[in-house]
C-alpha atoms as one frame of an Amber mdcrd trajectory, in Angstrom:
protein
 133.858 -11.907-123.419 132.830 -13.350-119.749 135.292 -16.567-118.815 132.404
 -18.691-119.052 131.927 -17.911-122.626 133.048 -20.599-125.010 135.842 -19.710
-127.354 138.512 -20.777-130.175 142.375 -19.626-130.010 143.836 -20.349-133.006
 147.625 -20.396-133.752 149.335 -20.340-136.842 151.417 -18.387-138.834 150.347
 -15.205-140.548 151.434 -12.555-143.038 151.626  -9.413-144.449 148.189  -9.366
-146.569 149.228  -8.297-150.218 148.401  -4.363-150.821 145.560  -6.403-153.627
 143.876  -8.050-151.260 143.242  -5.114-148.620 140.322  -3.409-150.060 137.534
  -6.691-150.115 139.042  -7.626-146.101 138.785  -4.439-145.243 134.920  -4.819
-146.424 134.685  -7.940-145.071 135.455  -6.688-141.997 133.355  -4.310-141.748
 130.103  -5.599-142.635 130.963  -7.874-139.576 132.210  -4.900-137.310 130.604
  -1.789-138.547 131.925   0.498-135.763 135.867  -0.690-136.501 136.846   2.796
-136.840 140.382   1.655-136.446 140.979   0.160-139.816 141.252   3.715-140.790
 144.225   4.609-138.431 147.449   5.203-140.833 149.562   2.403-138.674 146.316
  -0.540-139.023 147.585  -3.623-141.058 146.352  -6.512-142.413 147.410 -10.267
-141.837 146.183 -13.552-143.172 146.782 -16.653-141.397 148.353 -18.898-143.724
 149.128 -21.860-141.754 146.788 -23.171-138.586 149.168 -25.297-136.391 147.048
 -25.588-133.657 143.501 -24.840-132.032 142.396 -24.784-129.061 138.685 -24.581
-127.893 137.579 -23.235-124.426 133.350 -24.053-124.012 133.884 -22.475-120.698
 134.030 -23.463-117.128 136.274 -27.134-117.019 135.756 -27.221-120.817 137.786
 -27.463-122.584 140.054 -29.376-125.435 142.009 -29.391-128.829 141.176 -30.145
-132.142 143.638 -30.643-135.174 143.817 -28.227-137.987 142.403 -30.624-140.438
 139.488 -31.348-137.954 138.953 -27.842-137.691 138.744 -27.276-141.649 136.551
 -30.151-141.713 133.982 -28.997-139.403 130.826 -27.859-140.767 128.825 -25.201
-138.330 125.728 -26.201-136.498 122.547 -25.981-137.713 120.694 -25.595-134.547
 123.469 -22.661-133.416 120.786 -20.001-135.282 118.048 -20.495-133.344 119.235
 -22.719-130.382 119.159 -19.976-128.125 115.588 -18.959-128.901 114.908 -22.367
-128.539 116.311 -22.722-124.983 114.524 -19.785-124.020 111.197 -20.889-124.950
 111.808 -23.624-123.075 112.418 -22.663-120.168 109.522 -20.152-120.049
């Protein structure tokens, strides 16, 4: 990820995922990351974040800030995000 790209750092308390939840987590992860061969390694573990303590947003050069765990949990996805890049590219043609 280039330094100018946006990202979110979520810090909190994690625990090892119970065995009965690992298959569902693996399935979901592989749907998002189909090439993730490392999930089959014998020393690979699954963790769950049980408590979010702090969240830091980095939006690119000179754009950063924090949100509370409550603000993060209440946030909704931006409905324009799905097609915003297409609109911006079209407008810049």
